[in-house]
Short mmCIF file of C-alpha atoms in Angstrom, two decimals:
data_model
loop_
_atom_site.label_atom_id
_atom_site.label_comp_id
_atom_site.label_asym_id
_atom_site.label_seq_id
_atom_site.Cartn_x
_atom_site.Cartn_y
_atom_site.Cartn_z
CA UNK A 1 -14.10 17.93 -20.74
CA UNK A 2 -11.73 18.79 -23.35
CA UNK A 3 -8.58 20.93 -22.24
CA UNK A 4 -6.08 22.01 -24.99
CA UNK A 5 -2.37 23.14 -23.98
CA UNK A 6 -0.19 24.59 -27.00
CA UNK A 7 3.38 25.40 -27.09
CA UNK A 8 4.98 26.21 -30.74
CA UNK A 9 3.92 23.42 -32.64
CA UNK A 10 3.00 20.85 -29.95
CA UNK A 11 -0.23 20.42 -28.68
CA UNK A 12 -1.50 18.61 -25.64
CA UNK A 13 -4.97 17.91 -25.49
CA UNK A 14 -6.50 16.39 -22.19
CA UNK A 15 -9.90 14.68 -21.97
CA UNK A 16 -11.38 14.22 -18.54
CA UNK A 17 -14.23 11.76 -18.69
CA UNK A 18 -14.64 12.72 -22.67
CA UNK A 19 -18.25 11.66 -24.16
CA UNK A 20 -18.80 9.84 -27.55
CA UNK A 21 -19.17 13.19 -29.08
CA UNK A 22 -15.74 14.43 -27.74
CA UNK A 23 -14.26 11.20 -28.86
CA UNK A 24 -15.63 11.38 -32.38
CA UNK A 25 -14.22 14.71 -33.23
CA UNK A 26 -10.81 14.12 -31.72
CA UNK A 27 -10.97 11.00 -33.83
CA UNK A 28 -11.45 12.92 -37.02
CA UNK A 29 -9.13 15.80 -35.98
CA UNK A 30 -6.13 13.54 -35.26
CA UNK A 31 -7.09 10.31 -37.47
CA UNK A 32 -7.27 8.23 -34.52
CA UNK A 33 -7.93 4.40 -35.51
CA UNK A 34 -11.34 3.32 -34.62
CA UNK A 35 -10.35 0.69 -32.11
CA UNK A 36 -8.48 3.39 -30.12
CA UNK A 37 -11.75 5.72 -30.48
CA UNK A 38 -13.37 2.90 -28.32
CA UNK A 39 -10.79 2.20 -25.82
CA UNK A 40 -11.01 5.80 -24.84
CA UNK A 41 -14.69 5.44 -23.88
CA UNK A 42 -14.56 2.34 -21.52
CA UNK A 43 -12.23 1.89 -18.68
CA UNK A 44 -9.72 -1.47 -19.36
CA UNK A 45 -8.48 -3.87 -16.85
CA UNK A 46 -4.91 -4.29 -18.06
CA UNK A 47 -1.90 -1.71 -19.33
CA UNK A 48 -0.84 -2.15 -23.01
CA UNK A 49 0.68 -0.31 -25.98
CA UNK A 50 -0.23 -0.59 -29.67
CA UNK A 51 1.97 1.13 -32.41
CA UNK A 52 0.26 2.68 -35.30
CA UNK A 53 1.58 4.60 -38.25
CA UNK A 54 0.75 7.83 -37.12
CA UNK A 55 0.77 7.47 -33.25
CA UNK A 56 1.52 5.08 -30.29
CA UNK A 57 -1.47 4.20 -27.79
CA UNK A 58 -0.71 3.39 -24.23
CA UNK A 59 -3.10 2.39 -21.41
CA UNK A 60 -1.47 2.75 -18.01
CA UNK A 61 -3.00 2.56 -14.54
CA UNK A 62 -1.58 4.16 -11.56
CA UNK A 63 -2.56 3.78 -7.77
CA UNK A 64 -4.87 6.18 -6.42
CA UNK A 65 -4.00 8.72 -3.94
CA UNK A 66 -6.46 11.24 -3.50
CA UNK A 67 -8.48 11.29 -0.38
CA UNK A 68 -12.19 11.66 -2.60
CA UNK A 69 -11.03 8.16 -4.15
CA UNK A 70 -10.65 5.89 -1.39
CA UNK A 71 -12.60 2.97 -3.07
CA UNK A 72 -10.93 3.71 -6.32
CA UNK A 73 -7.53 1.74 -5.94
CA UNK A 74 -6.12 2.84 -9.20
CA UNK A 75 -7.02 5.29 -11.94
CA UNK A 76 -6.29 4.64 -15.65
CA UNK A 77 -4.74 7.25 -18.26
CA UNK A 78 -4.93 6.76 -21.76
CA UNK A 79 -1.97 7.96 -23.81
CA UNK A 80 -2.08 8.90 -27.51
CA UNK A 81 1.11 10.00 -28.87
CA UNK A 82 1.56 11.68 -32.26
CA UNK A 83 4.56 13.34 -33.62
CA UNK A 84 3.33 16.71 -32.58
CA UNK A 85 0.31 15.82 -30.46
CA UNK A 86 -0.45 13.91 -27.22
CA UNK A 87 -3.84 13.37 -26.27
CA UNK A 88 -4.43 11.74 -22.56
CA UNK A 89 -8.06 10.74 -21.68
CA UNK A 90 -9.03 9.79 -18.01
CA UNK A 91 -12.45 9.26 -16.20
CA UNK A 92 -11.72 10.98 -13.05
CA UNK A 93 -9.69 14.24 -12.19
CA UNK A 94 -6.23 13.51 -11.33
CA UNK A 95 -3.99 16.03 -9.36
CA UNK A 96 -0.75 15.13 -10.68
CA UNK A 97 -2.07 15.96 -14.39
CA UNK A 98 -3.16 19.29 -12.89
CA UNK A 99 0.02 20.20 -11.47
CA UNK A 100 1.81 19.00 -14.49
CA UNK A 101 -0.64 21.46 -16.76
CA UNK A 102 0.75 24.25 -14.45
CA UNK A 103 4.22 23.47 -15.37
CA UNK A 104 3.63 23.02 -19.09
CA UNK A 105 1.96 26.29 -19.41
CA UNK A 106 5.15 28.14 -18.03
CA UNK A 107 6.51 29.60 -21.25
CA UNK A 108 9.96 27.96 -22.28
CA UNK A 109 9.92 25.00 -19.78
CA UNK A 110 10.33 22.43 -22.27
CA UNK A 111 12.73 24.71 -24.33
CA UNK A 112 14.62 24.98 -21.28
CA UNK A 113 14.81 21.33 -20.90
CA UNK A 114 15.49 20.98 -24.73
CA UNK A 115 12.38 18.82 -24.96
CA UNK A 116 10.08 20.87 -27.54
CA UNK A 117 11.17 18.92 -30.80
CA UNK A 118 8.22 16.49 -30.83
CA UNK A 119 5.27 15.45 -28.37
CA UNK A 120 7.31 12.18 -27.35
CA UNK A 121 8.93 14.89 -24.84
CA UNK A 122 5.85 15.92 -23.35
CA UNK A 123 4.58 12.25 -23.00
CA UNK A 124 8.29 11.70 -21.40
CA UNK A 125 8.18 14.84 -19.11
CA UNK A 126 4.34 13.83 -17.91
CA UNK A 127 5.19 10.15 -17.11
CA UNK A 128 8.39 11.21 -14.92
CA UNK A 129 6.07 13.96 -12.94
CA UNK A 130 3.49 11.08 -12.30
CA UNK A 131 6.08 8.66 -11.34
CA UNK A 132 7.80 11.52 -9.03
CA UNK A 133 4.34 12.07 -7.37
CA UNK A 134 4.05 8.18 -6.47
CA UNK A 135 7.48 8.51 -5.31
CA UNK A 136 6.93 11.22 -3.04
CA UNK A 137 3.73 9.40 -1.26
CA UNK A 138 5.79 6.24 -0.54
CA UNK A 139 8.31 8.51 0.98
CA UNK A 140 5.30 9.46 3.36
CA UNK A 141 5.15 5.80 4.17
CA UNK A 142 8.32 5.91 6.05
CA UNK A 143 6.71 8.19 8.83
CA UNK A 144 3.91 5.57 9.33
CA UNK A 145 6.56 2.83 9.59
CA UNK A 146 8.62 4.56 12.35
CA UNK A 147 5.20 4.94 13.90
CA UNK A 148 4.32 1.24 13.76
CA UNK A 149 8.15 0.45 15.12
CA UNK A 150 7.55 2.79 17.94
CA UNK A 151 4.13 1.37 18.88
CA UNK A 152 5.26 -2.11 18.54
CA UNK A 153 7.99 -1.85 20.95
CA UNK A 154 5.81 0.13 23.49
CA UNK A 155 3.57 -2.64 24.16
CA UNK A 156 0.74 -1.92 21.61
CA UNK A 157 0.88 -5.11 19.62
CA UNK A 158 -2.75 -5.86 19.77
CA UNK A 159 -3.53 -2.56 18.07
CA UNK A 160 -0.78 -2.65 15.61
CA UNK A 161 -2.60 -5.67 13.90
CA UNK A 162 -5.08 -3.97 12.29
CA UNK A 163 -2.88 -0.91 11.23
CA UNK A 164 -0.45 -3.32 9.96
CA UNK A 165 -3.01 -5.08 7.82
CA UNK A 166 -4.11 -1.67 6.51
CA UNK A 167 -0.70 -0.32 5.42
CA UNK A 168 0.36 -3.89 3.90
CA UNK A 169 -3.19 -3.86 1.60
CA UNK A 170 -2.05 -0.13 0.80
CA UNK A 171 1.26 -1.40 -0.45
CA UNK A 172 -0.36 -4.39 -2.31
CA UNK A 173 -2.49 -2.21 -4.42
CA UNK A 174 0.61 -0.18 -5.20
CA UNK A 175 2.19 -3.39 -6.45
CA UNK A 176 -0.60 -5.10 -8.16
CA UNK A 177 -1.77 -1.46 -10.12
CA UNK A 178 2.32 -0.97 -11.16
CA UNK A 179 2.78 -4.48 -12.13
CA UNK A 180 2.64 -4.23 -15.71
CA UNK A 181 4.63 -1.40 -16.25
CA UNK A 182 7.95 -2.68 -16.95
CA UNK A 183 6.61 -4.73 -19.59
CA UNK A 184 5.02 -1.67 -20.98
CA UNK A 185 8.41 0.04 -21.08
CA UNK A 186 10.30 -2.94 -22.35
CA UNK A 187 7.43 -2.76 -25.69
CA UNK A 188 7.53 1.13 -25.82
CA UNK A 189 11.14 1.10 -26.46
CA UNK A 190 11.02 -0.77 -29.72
CA UNK A 191 7.95 1.28 -30.72
CA UNK A 192 9.20 4.70 -29.79
CA UNK A 193 12.65 3.84 -31.79
CA UNK A 194 10.77 3.49 -34.75
CA UNK A 195 8.41 6.25 -34.33
CA UNK A 196 10.66 9.10 -32.66
CA UNK A 197 14.18 7.72 -33.72
CA UNK A 198 16.82 6.12 -31.62
CA UNK A 199 18.03 9.36 -29.60
CA UNK A 200 14.10 9.11 -27.83
CA UNK A 201 15.36 5.35 -26.78
CA UNK A 202 17.59 7.12 -24.02
CA UNK A 203 14.32 8.87 -22.61
CA UNK A 204 12.41 5.86 -22.43
CA UNK A 205 15.59 4.16 -20.65
CA UNK A 206 15.14 7.39 -18.13
CA UNK A 207 11.38 6.33 -17.48
CA UNK A 208 12.31 2.74 -16.98
CA UNK A 209 15.09 4.18 -14.00
CA UNK A 210 12.24 6.24 -12.75
CA UNK A 211 10.01 3.03 -12.04
CA UNK A 212 13.04 0.86 -11.15
CA UNK A 213 13.04 3.39 -8.22
CA UNK A 214 9.41 3.43 -7.20
CA UNK A 215 9.52 -0.47 -7.55
CA UNK A 216 12.53 -0.68 -5.05
CA UNK A 217 11.14 1.77 -2.82
CA UNK A 218 7.74 -0.11 -2.49
CA UNK A 219 9.61 -3.46 -2.28
CA UNK A 220 11.79 -1.94 0.78
CA UNK A 221 8.46 -0.82 2.23
CA UNK A 222 7.25 -4.49 2.03
CA UNK A 223 10.16 -6.06 3.19
CA UNK A 224 10.56 -3.63 6.33
CA UNK A 225 6.62 -4.03 6.96
CA UNK A 226 6.85 -7.72 6.73
CA UNK A 227 9.63 -8.04 9.66
CA UNK A 228 7.52 -5.55 11.64
CA UNK A 229 4.63 -8.06 11.07
CA UNK A 230 6.56 -10.65 12.19
CA UNK A 231 7.79 -8.95 15.30
CA UNK A 232 4.95 -8.04 16.33
CA UNK A 233 3.02 -11.33 15.65
CA UNK A 234 6.22 -12.59 18.06
CA UNK A 235 5.90 -10.05 20.85
CA UNK A 236 1.85 -10.75 20.78
CA UNK A 237 2.21 -14.47 20.93
CA UNK A 238 4.49 -14.26 23.65
CA UNK A 239 2.31 -11.77 25.49
CA UNK A 240 -0.62 -14.35 25.15
CA UNK A 241 1.80 -17.30 26.34
CA UNK A 242 2.46 -15.33 29.65
CA UNK A 243 -1.16 -14.69 30.15
CA UNK A 244 -1.89 -18.05 29.83
CA UNK A 245 0.87 -19.48 32.29
CA UNK A 246 -0.10 -16.88 34.58
CA UNK A 247 -3.93 -18.22 34.34
CA UNK A 248 -2.71 -21.63 34.56
CA UNK A 249 -0.68 -20.91 37.49
CA UNK A 250 -3.64 -19.36 39.25
CA UNK A 251 -5.91 -22.27 38.69
CA UNK A 252 -3.48 -24.41 40.26
CA UNK A 253 -3.00 -22.46 42.97
CA UNK A 254 -6.53 -21.93 43.67
CA UNK A 255 -7.46 -25.89 42.81
CA UNK A 256 -6.05 -27.01 46.37
CA UNK A 257 -7.48 -24.33 48.17
CA UNK A 258 -11.03 -24.80 46.85
CA UNK A 259 -10.66 -28.61 47.52
CA UNK A 260 -9.67 -27.85 51.32
CA UNK A 261 -12.81 -25.54 51.64
CA UNK A 262 -14.80 -28.14 50.60
CA UNK A 263 -13.65 -30.74 52.48
CA UNK A 264 -14.22 -28.42 55.61
CA UNK A 265 -17.55 -27.28 54.16
CA UNK A 266 -19.03 -30.80 53.87
CA UNK A 267 -22.06 -31.51 56.07
CA UNK A 268 -20.87 -34.70 57.92
CA UNK A 269 -21.16 -34.85 61.88
CA UNK A 270 -17.57 -35.52 62.44
CA UNK A 271 -14.47 -33.35 60.49
CA UNK A 272 -11.16 -33.48 61.58
CA UNK A 273 -9.91 -30.17 63.33
CA UNK A 274 -13.57 -28.91 63.53
CA UNK A 275 -14.40 -28.16 67.02
CA UNK A 276 -10.91 -27.57 68.12
CA UNK A 277 -10.07 -24.41 69.63
CA UNK A 278 -8.51 -22.08 66.86
CA UNK A 279 -9.94 -24.37 64.22
CA UNK A 280 -10.76 -21.75 61.59
CA UNK A 281 -7.11 -20.44 61.79
CA UNK A 282 -5.95 -23.96 61.63
CA UNK A 283 -7.57 -24.19 58.18
CA UNK A 284 -6.22 -20.88 57.12
CA UNK A 285 -2.86 -22.18 58.10
CA UNK A 286 -3.09 -25.54 55.88
CA UNK A 287 -4.09 -23.26 53.00
CA UNK A 288 -1.21 -20.90 53.60
CA UNK A 289 1.29 -23.59 53.82
CA UNK A 290 -0.37 -25.12 50.44
CA UNK A 291 0.01 -21.92 48.40
CA UNK A 292 3.57 -21.61 49.72
CA UNK A 293 4.95 -25.13 48.59
CA UNK A 294 3.08 -24.59 45.50
CA UNK A 295 4.78 -21.18 44.69
CA UNK A 296 7.92 -22.84 45.70
CA UNK A 297 7.67 -25.56 43.39
CA UNK A 298 6.60 -23.02 40.46
CA UNK A 299 9.47 -20.62 41.33
CA UNK A 300 11.90 -23.83 41.13
CA UNK A 301 10.65 -24.98 37.81
CA UNK A 302 11.51 -21.10 36.68
CA UNK A 303 7.57 -21.12 35.55
CA UNK A 304 7.70 -17.46 36.54
#
């Protein structure tokens, strides 16, 4: 599906799951190189940037944050930036693009920001919008980190093992998807200066600043989560050790009682104490004394 948005002499064409015919029409209209046309039809594994005489072509991957796409770890957006046009191509609906559409359609929005000279400014505004959306999603993780911290110190270490692992996987997905962006922006600085002029380099640097902010938040969350994991593992290990210590003590206590009971349960003619007045209570007393001695010894050793 092709959607066009126009402001003054600038055009933004958004292609969602474009067909071969739609790509062919766009290629003829904007004189797209054949290699670019082919790239628009298939998903690409890695982000990249290529410069041509009449346009700059970028492929970027962004972490998905849409509930309906849980199986998809990332979403690809292809950008074709010309002097007076921007083409974006993607393979599923992307909410931040829809939100940017509403901003773009506000007459004078780009003009008020002084960003209406060429399509590079539309690209700049769109990338900033995508990054701000990701930053907002990462900020929401703060509440989840605080919830994990509360549960860890509330004695729910066992339940938190899976919760921490799930959140850690999400952060790893973010990091893996964004890992090539810094290299892309460094390459774009050179291409953009040649294509749009030296003034546009400042805007590419601003994009890099937004990326660095995103990356710093992501690194901070991972550091905090790793500390939480170590704390949770220590508390869980300590709790397990305490449980094993209690079971070990109980085993030592039960052993002599079982031994005494077994001795007096033997089928023999003569057993000590058996047949004496109060023999049952004498055996019980011996057991009580044995238990008292053992508990006193454990207490002396500070085993509990």
